[in-house]
Coordinates of C-alpha atoms in Angstrom, one line a residue:
Chain A
X1 CA 28.3 -20.1 7.9
X2 CA 32.0 -19.4 8.0
X3 CA 34.0 -21.5 5.7
X4 CA 37.2 -22.7 7.4
X5 CA 39.3 -25.7 7.0
X6 CA 37.9 -28.3 9.3
X7 CA 40.3 -29.8 11.7
X8 CA 39.2 -32.5 14.1
X9 CA 40.2 -30.6 17.3
X10 CA 38.2 -27.6 16.2
X11 CA 35.1 -29.7 15.7
X12 CA 35.3 -31.2 19.1
X13 CA 35.4 -27.8 20.9
X14 CA 32.7 -26.0 19.0
X15 CA 29.1 -27.1 18.1
X16 CA 28.3 -24.7 15.3
X17 CA 30.3 -24.2 12.1
X18 CA 33.9 -23.8 13.2
X19 CA 35.5 -20.4 13.5
X20 CA 39.0 -19.2 13.4
X21 CA 40.7 -18.5 16.7
X22 CA 42.0 -15.1 15.7
X23 CA 39.4 -12.8 17.3
X24 CA 41.0 -9.5 16.4
X25 CA 40.2 -9.6 12.7
X26 CA 36.6 -10.5 11.9
X27 CA 36.1 -11.9 8.4
X28 CA 34.7 -9.6 5.7
X29 CA 31.5 -11.6 5.5
X30 CA 30.9 -11.2 9.2
X31 CA 31.4 -7.4 8.9
X32 CA 29.0 -7.4 5.9
X33 CA 26.4 -9.4 7.8
X34 CA 26.6 -7.2 10.9
X35 CA 26.4 -4.0 8.7
X36 CA 23.3 -5.4 7.0
X37 CA 21.6 -6.1 10.4
X38 CA 22.6 -2.7 11.8
X39 CA 21.2 -0.9 8.7
X40 CA 17.9 -2.9 9.0
X41 CA 17.6 -2.1 12.7
X42 CA 18.3 1.6 12.0
X43 CA 15.6 1.7 9.3
X44 CA 13.2 -0.1 11.7
X45 CA 13.8 2.2 14.6
X46 CA 14.5 5.4 12.7
X47 CA 10.9 6.5 12.2
X48 CA 10.1 5.7 15.9
X49 CA 13.0 7.7 17.2
X50 CA 12.2 10.6 14.8
X51 CA 8.6 10.6 16.1
X52 CA 9.7 10.8 19.7
X53 CA 12.3 13.4 19.0
X54 CA 10.0 15.6 16.8
X55 CA 7.2 15.4 19.4
X56 CA 9.6 17.1 21.9
X57 CA 10.0 20.2 19.8
X58 CA 7.9 23.3 20.3
X59 CA 5.0 23.5 17.9
X60 CA 6.3 26.7 16.3
X61 CA 9.5 25.0 15.2
X62 CA 8.1 21.5 15.2
X63 CA 10.2 20.4 12.4
X64 CA 13.8 20.8 11.0
X65 CA 16.0 19.4 8.3
X66 CA 18.4 17.7 8.7
X67 CA 16.2 15.7 11.1
X68 CA 17.4 15.5 14.7
X69 CA 17.4 12.2 16.3
X70 CA 18.2 13.4 19.8
X71 CA 16.3 16.6 20.7
X72 CA 18.7 19.3 21.7
X73 CA 16.2 21.5 23.5
X74 CA 13.3 19.3 24.7
X75 CA 10.0 21.1 25.0
X76 CA 6.9 19.5 26.5
X77 CA 4.3 22.0 25.1
X78 CA 3.2 19.6 22.4
X79 CA 2.2 17.2 25.1
X80 CA 0.2 19.8 26.9
X81 CA -1.4 21.1 23.7
X82 CA -2.5 17.6 22.6
X83 CA -4.8 17.5 25.6
X84 CA -6.4 20.9 24.7
X85 CA -6.7 20.1 21.0
X86 CA -8.4 16.7 21.3
X87 CA -9.9 15.0 24.2
X88 CA -6.9 12.8 24.8
X89 CA -8.1 11.7 28.2
X90 CA -11.5 10.6 26.9
X91 CA -9.9 8.8 23.9
X92 CA -7.5 7.0 26.2
X93 CA -10.4 6.0 28.5
X94 CA -12.5 4.8 25.6
X95 CA -9.6 2.7 24.3
X96 CA -8.8 1.3 27.7
X97 CA -12.5 0.4 28.4
X98 CA -12.9 -1.2 25.0
X99 CA -9.6 -3.1 25.1
X100 CA -10.0 -4.1 28.7
X101 CA -13.5 -5.5 28.3
X102 CA -12.6 -7.4 25.1
X103 CA -9.4 -8.8 26.7
X104 CA -11.2 -10.0 29.9
X105 CA -14.2 -11.2 27.9
X106 CA -12.0 -13.2 25.5
X107 CA -10.1 -14.8 28.3
X108 CA -13.3 -15.9 30.1
X109 CA -15.2 -17.2 27.1
X110 CA -12.1 -18.8 25.5
X111 CA -11.2 -20.6 28.7
X112 CA -14.7 -22.0 29.0
X113 CA -15.0 -23.1 25.4
X114 CA -11.5 -24.3 25.1
X115 CA -12.0 -26.5 28.2
X116 CA -15.2 -27.9 26.8
X117 CA -13.5 -28.8 23.5
X118 CA -10.5 -30.3 25.3
X119 CA -12.1 -32.1 28.2
X120 CA -15.9 -32.5 28.1
X121 CA -17.5 -35.1 25.9
X122 CA -20.6 -34.3 23.9
X123 CA -22.0 -35.2 20.6
X124 CA -20.7 -33.3 17.6
X125 CA -17.7 -32.0 19.5
X126 CA -15.3 -32.1 16.5
X127 CA -17.9 -30.7 14.2
X128 CA -18.6 -27.7 16.4
X129 CA -14.8 -27.2 16.9
X130 CA -14.2 -27.3 13.1
X131 CA -17.0 -24.8 12.6
X132 CA -15.4 -22.4 15.2
X133 CA -12.0 -22.9 13.6
X134 CA -13.4 -22.1 10.1
X135 CA -14.5 -18.7 11.2
X136 CA -10.9 -17.7 11.8
X137 CA -10.3 -17.4 8.1
X138 CA -13.2 -15.0 7.4
X139 CA -12.0 -11.4 7.3
X140 CA -13.8 -8.9 9.4
X141 CA -14.7 -6.8 6.3
X142 CA -16.9 -9.6 5.0
X143 CA -19.1 -9.6 8.0
X144 CA -19.0 -5.9 8.9
X145 CA -22.3 -4.9 7.0
X146 CA -24.5 -7.4 8.8
X147 CA -22.7 -6.8 12.1
X148 CA -23.5 -3.1 11.7
X149 CA -27.2 -4.0 11.1
X150 CA -27.2 -6.3 14.1
X151 CA -25.7 -3.6 16.3
X152 CA -28.3 -1.2 15.1
X153 CA -31.1 -3.7 15.7
X154 CA -29.8 -4.1 19.3
X155 CA -30.0 -0.4 19.8
X156 CA -26.2 -0.2 20.4
X157 CA -25.3 2.1 17.5
X158 CA -22.5 4.5 18.3
X159 CA -21.8 3.0 21.8
X160 CA -18.6 1.4 23.1
X161 CA -20.6 -1.8 23.5
X162 CA -20.9 -2.0 19.7
X163 CA -17.1 -2.4 19.7
X164 CA -16.8 -4.7 22.6
X165 CA -19.6 -7.3 22.2
X166 CA -18.8 -8.6 18.7
X167 CA -15.1 -8.9 19.6
X168 CA -15.5 -11.1 22.6
X169 CA -16.2 -14.5 21.1
X170 CA -12.8 -15.6 19.8
X171 CA -12.2 -18.5 17.6
X172 CA -8.4 -18.1 17.9
X173 CA -8.5 -17.9 21.7
X174 CA -10.7 -21.0 21.8
X175 CA -8.2 -22.9 19.7
X176 CA -5.3 -21.7 21.8
X177 CA -7.0 -22.6 25.1
X178 CA -8.0 -26.0 23.8
X179 CA -4.4 -26.7 23.0
X180 CA -3.4 -25.5 26.4
X181 CA -5.9 -27.7 28.3
X182 CA -4.9 -30.7 26.2
X183 CA -1.4 -30.2 27.4
X184 CA -2.4 -30.4 31.1
X185 CA -2.5 -33.9 32.7
X186 CA -5.9 -35.7 32.7
X187 CA -5.1 -37.3 36.1
X188 CA -5.7 -34.0 37.9
X189 CA -9.3 -33.9 36.8
X190 CA -9.8 -37.6 37.5
X191 CA -8.4 -37.2 41.0
X192 CA -10.7 -34.2 41.6
X193 CA -13.8 -36.1 40.4
X194 CA -13.0 -39.1 42.6
X195 CA -12.9 -36.6 45.5
X196 CA -16.4 -35.6 44.5
X197 CA -15.8 -32.4 42.5
X198 CA -18.3 -31.8 39.7
X199 CA -17.2 -30.5 36.2
X200 CA -17.5 -26.9 37.3
X201 CA -15.5 -27.4 40.4
X202 CA -12.8 -29.3 38.5
X203 CA -12.6 -26.5 35.9
X204 CA -12.6 -23.6 38.4
X205 CA -10.3 -25.0 41.1
X206 CA -8.0 -27.3 39.2
X207 CA -7.6 -26.5 35.5
X208 CA -8.4 -22.7 35.2
X209 CA -5.6 -21.7 37.6
X210 CA -3.1 -23.9 35.8
X211 CA -4.1 -22.3 32.5
X212 CA -3.3 -18.8 33.6
X213 CA -0.2 -18.5 31.3
X214 CA -2.3 -19.4 28.3
X215 CA -4.9 -16.9 29.4
X216 CA -2.2 -14.3 29.6
X217 CA -1.3 -14.9 26.0
X218 CA -4.9 -14.3 25.0
X219 CA -5.2 -11.2 27.1
X220 CA -2.0 -9.7 25.7
X221 CA -2.9 -10.5 22.1
X222 CA -6.3 -9.0 22.5
X223 CA -4.8 -5.9 24.0
X224 CA -2.3 -5.5 21.1
X225 CA -4.9 -6.1 18.4
X226 CA -7.8 -4.0 19.8
X227 CA -5.7 -1.1 21.2
X228 CA -4.5 -0.6 17.6
X229 CA -7.7 -1.5 15.8
X230 CA -8.9 1.1 13.2
X231 CA -11.4 -0.5 10.8
X232 CA -14.2 -1.5 13.1
X233 CA -14.1 1.7 15.3
X234 CA -14.2 3.7 12.1
X235 CA -17.5 2.1 11.1
X236 CA -19.2 1.4 14.4
X237 CA -18.6 4.7 16.1
X238 CA -20.0 8.0 14.9
X239 CA -19.6 10.7 17.5
X240 CA -16.2 11.8 18.7
X241 CA -17.1 11.1 22.3
X242 CA -17.0 7.4 21.4
X243 CA -13.8 7.4 19.4
X244 CA -10.8 5.3 20.3
X245 CA -7.2 6.5 20.1
X246 CA -6.3 5.6 16.6
X247 CA -9.5 7.3 15.2
X248 CA -8.9 10.3 17.4
X249 CA -5.3 10.7 16.2
X250 CA -6.3 10.4 12.5
X251 CA -9.0 13.1 13.0
X252 CA -6.5 15.3 14.9
X253 CA -4.1 15.1 12.0
X254 CA -6.9 15.9 9.6
X255 CA -8.0 19.0 11.5
X256 CA -4.6 20.7 11.4
X257 CA -2.3 22.1 8.9
X258 CA 1.4 21.4 8.7
X259 CA 2.1 23.9 11.4
X260 CA 2.0 21.6 14.4
X261 CA 3.4 18.2 13.5
X262 CA 4.8 17.9 17.0
X263 CA 1.3 18.0 18.6
X264 CA 0.1 15.2 16.3
X265 CA 3.2 13.2 17.0
X266 CA 2.9 13.8 20.8
X267 CA -0.5 12.2 20.5
X268 CA 1.0 9.3 18.6
X269 CA 3.7 8.8 21.3
X270 CA 1.2 8.9 24.1
X271 CA -0.9 6.3 22.4
X272 CA 2.2 4.1 22.0
X273 CA 3.1 4.1 25.7
X274 CA 0.6 1.5 26.9
X275 CA 1.5 -0.7 23.9
X276 CA 5.2 -0.3 24.8
X277 CA 4.6 -1.3 28.4
X278 CA 2.8 -4.5 27.2
X279 CA 5.7 -5.0 24.8
X280 CA 8.3 -4.8 27.6
X281 CA 6.5 -7.1 29.9
X282 CA 4.6 -9.3 27.5
X283 CA 7.1 -9.8 24.6
X284 CA 7.5 -13.5 25.2
X285 CA 3.9 -14.4 25.6
X286 CA 3.0 -12.1 22.7
X287 CA 5.5 -13.8 20.4
X288 CA 4.4 -17.2 21.5
X289 CA 0.8 -16.3 20.8
X290 CA 1.5 -14.8 17.4
X291 CA 3.2 -17.9 16.3
X292 CA 1.0 -20.4 18.2
X293 CA -0.4 -23.2 16.2
X294 CA 2.2 -22.6 13.5
X295 CA 5.0 -24.7 14.7
X296 CA 4.4 -28.4 15.1
Chain B
X1 CA -7.6 -38.6 23.0
X2 CA -9.1 -36.9 26.1
X3 CA -11.2 -39.7 27.3
X4 CA -11.0 -39.3 31.1
X5 CA -11.7 -42.5 32.9
X6 CA -14.7 -41.4 34.9
X7 CA -16.9 -39.7 32.4
X8 CA -16.5 -42.8 30.2
X9 CA -17.5 -45.1 33.0
X10 CA -20.5 -42.9 33.7
X11 CA -21.4 -42.8 30.0
X12 CA -21.4 -46.6 29.9
X13 CA -23.7 -46.8 32.9
X14 CA -26.1 -44.3 31.2
X15 CA -26.2 -46.3 28.0
X16 CA -26.8 -49.5 30.0
X17 CA -29.8 -48.1 32.0
X18 CA -31.5 -46.7 28.9
X19 CA -32.6 -43.2 27.9
X20 CA -35.2 -43.1 30.7
X21 CA -32.6 -42.3 33.4
X22 CA -32.2 -38.7 32.4
X23 CA -30.5 -37.5 35.5
X24 CA -26.8 -37.4 34.8
X25 CA -27.1 -37.1 31.0
X26 CA -29.4 -34.2 31.3
X27 CA -27.1 -32.5 33.8
X28 CA -24.0 -33.2 31.6
X29 CA -25.7 -31.5 28.7
X30 CA -26.4 -28.4 30.8
X31 CA -22.8 -28.3 31.8
X32 CA -21.5 -28.5 28.3
X33 CA -24.0 -25.9 27.2
X34 CA -22.9 -23.4 29.9
X35 CA -19.3 -23.9 28.9
X36 CA -19.9 -23.5 25.2
X37 CA -22.8 -21.0 25.1
X38 CA -20.9 -17.7 25.2
X39 CA -18.6 -18.7 22.4
X40 CA -21.0 -20.6 20.2
X41 CA -23.8 -18.0 20.5
X42 CA -21.3 -15.1 20.1
X43 CA -19.8 -16.6 17.0
X44 CA -23.2 -17.5 15.7
X45 CA -24.5 -13.9 16.1
X46 CA -21.4 -12.0 15.1
X47 CA -19.6 -14.2 12.6
X48 CA -21.6 -17.2 11.2
X49 CA -24.9 -15.4 10.9
X50 CA -23.3 -12.3 9.3
X51 CA -21.4 -14.5 6.7
X52 CA -24.7 -16.0 5.6
X53 CA -26.5 -12.6 5.7
X54 CA -23.7 -11.1 3.6
X55 CA -24.0 -13.8 1.0
X56 CA -27.8 -13.3 0.8
X57 CA -27.5 -9.5 0.9
X58 CA -25.1 -9.6 -2.1
X59 CA -28.1 -10.4 -4.4
X60 CA -30.0 -7.3 -3.3
X61 CA -29.9 -3.6 -3.7
X62 CA -30.4 -2.0 -0.3
X63 CA -29.8 1.5 1.2
X64 CA -31.3 0.7 4.6
X65 CA -34.0 3.3 4.1
X66 CA -36.1 1.7 1.3
X67 CA -37.0 -2.0 1.0
X68 CA -34.3 -4.3 -0.3
X69 CA -34.7 -5.1 -4.0
X70 CA -33.6 -8.4 -5.6
X71 CA -31.1 -7.7 -8.4
X72 CA -29.7 -11.1 -9.0
X73 CA -26.0 -11.1 -10.0
X74 CA -25.8 -7.4 -10.8
X75 CA -23.6 -6.7 -7.7
X76 CA -21.2 -9.4 -8.7
X77 CA -21.1 -8.2 -12.3
X78 CA -20.1 -4.8 -10.9
X79 CA -16.9 -6.3 -9.6
X80 CA -15.8 -6.7 -13.2
X81 CA -17.8 -3.9 -14.9
X82 CA -17.4 -1.0 -12.5
X83 CA -14.0 0.6 -13.2
X84 CA -13.5 1.6 -9.6
X85 CA -14.2 -1.8 -8.2
X86 CA -12.2 -3.5 -10.9
X87 CA -9.2 -1.3 -10.3
X88 CA -9.4 -1.8 -6.6
X89 CA -9.2 -5.5 -7.0
X90 CA -6.3 -5.3 -9.5
X91 CA -4.5 -2.9 -7.0
X92 CA -5.1 -5.3 -4.2
X93 CA -3.7 -8.3 -6.1
X94 CA -0.7 -6.3 -7.3
X95 CA -0.1 -5.1 -3.8
X96 CA -0.3 -8.6 -2.4
X97 CA 2.3 -10.0 -4.9
X98 CA 4.7 -7.1 -4.4
X99 CA 4.3 -6.6 -0.6
X100 CA 4.4 -10.3 0.3
X101 CA 7.4 -11.0 -1.9
X102 CA 9.3 -8.1 -0.3
X103 CA 8.1 -9.1 3.2
X104 CA 9.2 -12.7 2.8
X105 CA 12.6 -11.7 1.2
X106 CA 13.4 -9.2 3.9
X107 CA 12.3 -11.3 6.9
X108 CA 14.0 -14.4 5.5
X109 CA 17.3 -12.6 5.0
X110 CA 17.2 -11.1 8.5
X111 CA 16.2 -14.4 10.1
X112 CA 19.1 -16.2 8.4
X113 CA 21.5 -13.5 9.4
X114 CA 20.3 -13.5 13.0
X115 CA 20.6 -17.2 13.3
X116 CA 24.4 -17.0 12.7
X117 CA 26.9 -17.0 15.5
X118 CA 26.6 -13.8 17.5
X119 CA 26.4 -12.8 21.2
X120 CA 23.0 -13.5 22.9
X121 CA 22.5 -9.9 23.8
X122 CA 22.9 -8.9 20.1
X123 CA 20.5 -11.5 19.0
X124 CA 17.9 -10.5 21.6
X125 CA 18.4 -6.8 20.6
X126 CA 17.8 -7.4 16.9
X127 CA 14.9 -9.7 17.5
X128 CA 13.1 -7.1 19.7
X129 CA 13.8 -4.3 17.2
X130 CA 12.4 -6.2 14.2
X131 CA 9.4 -7.3 16.3
X132 CA 8.7 -3.8 17.6
X133 CA 6.6 -2.3 14.7
X134 CA 4.1 -5.1 15.1
X135 CA 2.9 -3.6 18.4
X136 CA 2.1 -0.2 16.9
X137 CA -1.2 0.8 15.3
X138 CA -1.2 0.9 11.5
X139 CA -3.1 4.2 11.8
X140 CA -0.3 5.9 14.0
X141 CA 2.4 4.5 11.8
X142 CA 0.6 5.9 8.7
X143 CA 0.3 9.3 10.3
X144 CA 4.1 9.3 11.0
X145 CA 4.9 8.1 7.5
X146 CA 2.8 10.8 6.0
X147 CA 5.2 13.3 7.4
X148 CA 8.3 11.3 6.5
X149 CA 7.2 10.9 2.9
X150 CA 6.1 14.5 2.5
X151 CA 7.3 15.9 -0.8
X152 CA 8.7 19.2 0.4
X153 CA 9.8 18.8 4.0
X154 CA 9.8 15.0 4.5
X155 CA 12.9 13.2 5.8
X156 CA 12.8 10.7 3.0
X157 CA 13.2 13.3 0.3
X158 CA 15.9 15.0 2.3
X159 CA 17.8 11.8 2.5
X160 CA 17.4 11.3 -1.2
X161 CA 18.6 14.8 -1.9
X162 CA 21.9 13.9 -0.2
X163 CA 22.6 11.4 -2.9
X164 CA 21.4 13.8 -5.6
X165 CA 17.8 12.6 -6.2
X166 CA 15.4 15.5 -6.4
X167 CA 11.9 15.8 -4.7
X168 CA 9.9 12.6 -5.4
X169 CA 6.2 13.3 -5.2
X170 CA 5.6 10.3 -2.9
X171 CA 2.0 10.9 -2.1
X172 CA 0.8 12.6 -5.2
X173 CA 2.1 10.5 -8.0
X174 CA 0.1 7.2 -8.7
X175 CA 3.2 5.0 -8.9
X176 CA 5.1 6.6 -6.0
X177 CA 2.1 6.5 -3.7
X178 CA 1.6 2.8 -4.4
X179 CA 5.3 2.3 -3.6
X180 CA 4.8 4.2 -0.3
X181 CA 1.9 1.9 0.7
X182 CA 4.0 -1.2 0.1
X183 CA 7.0 0.2 2.0
X184 CA 4.9 1.3 5.0
X185 CA 3.0 -2.0 5.1
X186 CA 6.1 -4.1 4.9
X187 CA 7.9 -2.0 7.4
X188 CA 5.2 -2.8 9.9
X189 CA 4.5 -6.4 9.0
X190 CA 7.9 -8.1 8.3
X191 CA 8.5 -8.7 12.0
X192 CA 5.7 -11.4 12.0
X193 CA 7.2 -13.6 9.2
X194 CA 10.6 -12.8 10.6
X195 CA 9.5 -14.4 13.9
X196 CA 8.2 -17.5 12.1
X197 CA 11.4 -17.9 10.2
X198 CA 13.6 -17.5 13.4
X199 CA 11.5 -20.3 14.9
X200 CA 11.8 -22.5 11.8
X201 CA 15.6 -22.0 11.6
X202 CA 16.1 -22.8 15.2
X203 CA 14.4 -26.2 14.6
X204 CA 16.9 -27.3 12.0
X205 CA 19.5 -29.6 13.7
X206 CA 23.1 -28.2 13.7
X207 CA 24.4 -31.7 12.8
X208 CA 23.1 -31.3 9.3
X209 CA 25.3 -28.2 8.8
X210 CA 28.3 -29.9 10.4
X211 CA 28.0 -32.9 8.2
X212 CA 27.7 -30.8 5.1
X213 CA 30.7 -28.6 5.9
X214 CA 32.8 -31.7 6.3
X215 CA 31.7 -32.5 2.8
X216 CA 32.9 -29.1 1.8
X217 CA 29.6 -27.3 1.4
X218 CA 29.9 -23.5 1.7
X219 CA 27.5 -20.7 2.7
X220 CA 25.4 -20.4 -0.4
X221 CA 25.4 -24.1 -1.1
X222 CA 24.2 -24.8 2.5
X223 CA 21.5 -22.1 2.2
X224 CA 20.2 -23.6 -1.0
X225 CA 20.5 -27.3 -0.2
X226 CA 19.8 -27.4 3.5
X227 CA 18.3 -24.2 4.9
X228 CA 15.6 -23.5 2.3
X229 CA 14.3 -27.1 1.9
X230 CA 14.2 -27.7 5.7
X231 CA 12.5 -24.3 6.1
X232 CA 9.9 -24.9 3.4
X233 CA 7.0 -25.9 5.9
X234 CA 7.6 -22.7 7.8
X235 CA 7.7 -20.8 4.4
X236 CA 4.3 -22.2 3.5
X237 CA 2.7 -21.0 6.7
X238 CA 4.4 -17.6 6.4
X239 CA 3.3 -17.1 2.9
X240 CA -0.3 -18.2 3.6
X241 CA -0.6 -15.9 6.6
X242 CA 1.1 -13.0 4.9
X243 CA -1.2 -13.3 1.8
X244 CA -4.4 -13.5 3.9
X245 CA -3.3 -10.4 5.8
X246 CA -2.2 -8.4 2.8
X247 CA -5.5 -9.1 0.9
X248 CA -7.2 -7.2 3.7
X249 CA -5.1 -4.0 3.5
X250 CA -7.1 -0.9 4.5
X251 CA -5.6 1.3 7.3
X252 CA -2.5 2.4 5.5
X253 CA -4.1 3.6 2.2
X254 CA -7.0 5.1 4.1
X255 CA -4.8 7.3 6.3
X256 CA -2.0 7.9 3.7
X257 CA -3.8 8.6 0.5
X258 CA -7.5 7.9 0.9
X259 CA -7.2 5.7 -2.2
X260 CA -5.8 8.4 -4.4
X261 CA -4.4 10.0 -6.5
X262 CA -7.4 8.9 -8.6
X263 CA -7.9 5.2 -7.8
X264 CA -4.2 4.4 -7.7
X265 CA -4.1 3.1 -4.1
X266 CA -7.8 2.1 -3.7
X267 CA -8.0 -1.4 -2.3
X268 CA -10.8 -4.0 -2.2
X269 CA -11.6 -3.3 1.5
X270 CA -11.6 0.5 0.9
X271 CA -14.3 -0.1 -1.8
X272 CA -16.3 -2.2 0.7
X273 CA -16.1 0.6 3.2
X274 CA -17.0 3.3 0.7
X275 CA -19.9 1.4 -0.9
X276 CA -21.5 0.6 2.4
X277 CA -20.9 3.6 4.6
X278 CA -20.4 6.4 2.1
X279 CA -22.7 5.5 -0.8
X280 CA -25.1 3.4 1.3
X281 CA -25.0 0.5 -1.2
X282 CA -25.0 -2.3 1.3
X283 CA -25.8 -5.0 -1.2
X284 CA -22.9 -4.0 -3.4
X285 CA -20.5 -3.9 -0.4
X286 CA -21.6 -7.4 0.6
X287 CA -21.0 -8.7 -2.9
X288 CA -17.5 -7.3 -2.9
X289 CA -16.9 -8.8 0.6
X290 CA -18.1 -12.2 -0.7
X291 CA -15.8 -12.0 -3.7
X292 CA -12.9 -11.0 -1.3
X293 CA -13.7 -14.0 0.9
X294 CA -13.8 -16.4 -2.1
X295 CA -10.5 -14.8 -3.3
X296 CA -8.8 -15.5 0.1
X297 CA -10.1 -19.0 0.2
X298 CA -9.1 -19.7 -3.4
X299 CA -5.6 -18.2 -3.1
X300 CA -5.1 -20.1 0.2
X301 CA -6.2 -23.4 -1.4
X302 CA -3.9 -22.7 -4.4
X303 CA -0.9 -22.1 -2.1
X304 CA -1.5 -25.5 -0.4
X305 CA -1.9 -27.2 -3.8
X306 CA 1.3 -25.6 -5.1
X307 CA 3.1 -26.4 -1.9
X308 CA 2.9 -30.1 -2.6
X309 CA 5.7 -29.6 -5.1
X310 CA 7.9 -27.3 -3.0
X311 CA 7.4 -28.2 0.6
X312 CA 9.7 -30.8 2.0
X313 CA 8.8 -32.5 5.3
X314 CA 11.5 -34.2 7.2

């Protein structure tokens, strides 16, 4: 908000608060603002850059002060060693299986339930919907003990299914898909049923394809959340062959002394790569999903 | 609001011909059931059922092996009487107040700065940077931060030594380790409230600012009299969500300090985890979970109640 004397011509040419024409000398407050943003960005990215840089040093000299932000002599041994010290391949596979099945399962079930709440008529529709919404506020820690018992009762203790099944029904996804279907024109469905399409056909051939962007948001959110999840895997898996990446990395860090930071960090960097890919391609849907239902 | 013409027409026909013509009504019920069953059954088994079971279990002592024994309110009394449980709740509440205040302040400041005049590429860059930590796992971040905050060879203490501050025992002193937990948590989480604020600021019409600057209002005055009041609905949502998420903190203290030194960084969720899966006291763990749930509901309700005085809707 620059303070400048407001002259009528200046107001007609610019939409935002008016600014002086002299471009060469930015005002002190602009410099201060920019400096603040740059410092904040450096503090945000610094640890990430340090992690990548340190992971590229040989384990023997994994660490130096002053910290190097750009590795002078990159060495890939930590990345080779991380595969011999923990079963990186298996951890990644487990994480991918768990995350993939949850994402696909959430997309399917949320599409069905969201459609029912938006477009099908049945008794108690708003009651059921409120009930589903209410579960969004209950933290996972409150239900974890009974869920653990139920998983045991189902004979699924210490399996990947124990992580997948409870995470598939999604209240938030149902809410998001309901909003999405409400935004699609009713006339499409009416036309389809005049042509003789039943409710299934109308859903599968007309509405579901149109809702693909909404489903993408659910898939990306599910990926981001469950790829990084720590609390449930810590409780529901016991043997290392069923660990997911975050658990594996924490146990890797626990097993080793301070000698090979770079190996631990190489594991951290590897586990970040899929999340980074999703970030690059899914930033916009991810953002929209995180803030969905918040703005009016 | 979603009354499609045809189903309504059909419903009218059904009602007219009485309950005996079960054909279409019966089929419609099957359709609704198949659409809803996966979600309703899933939420029933894995959320609603467990909530009820947790509430029930909270009145029992149970170690899985022997039969559950009814103990009345003992488990709830523990929350106040048992020093570890009590401290963990105090820690959690202090953490929520400090971390959420810091998170809101940082993300609001950055969102206001980023909504100023600047090139689009710069805005996109900063927005992506501040959003980035959200995509990382709290466990990985905590591993990295353990090295950065190491007392002897950590980068943080090296930086502090440049300005003449000697080795701070970040992870071994009770106060310093609590500070680390707050900093690490806020570092990862501020991007979320930042995004909310950026969206909220974008929805404030520019004409309001133009009108006020004609009247001679300057930066601070505009921030206090225009930006903050018009942003208050977003602020409410941001605070509610930040508090709910902070009350559930677990990953960072688990990886960074395991609750120590002593009980300095033990949180409510850590005690749920330890009671259930280390000490096999499932009833006690459930009781702590129920108290946490009531706390979340209570604090959220309180925020909405207080918001009546501060939130300004256009």
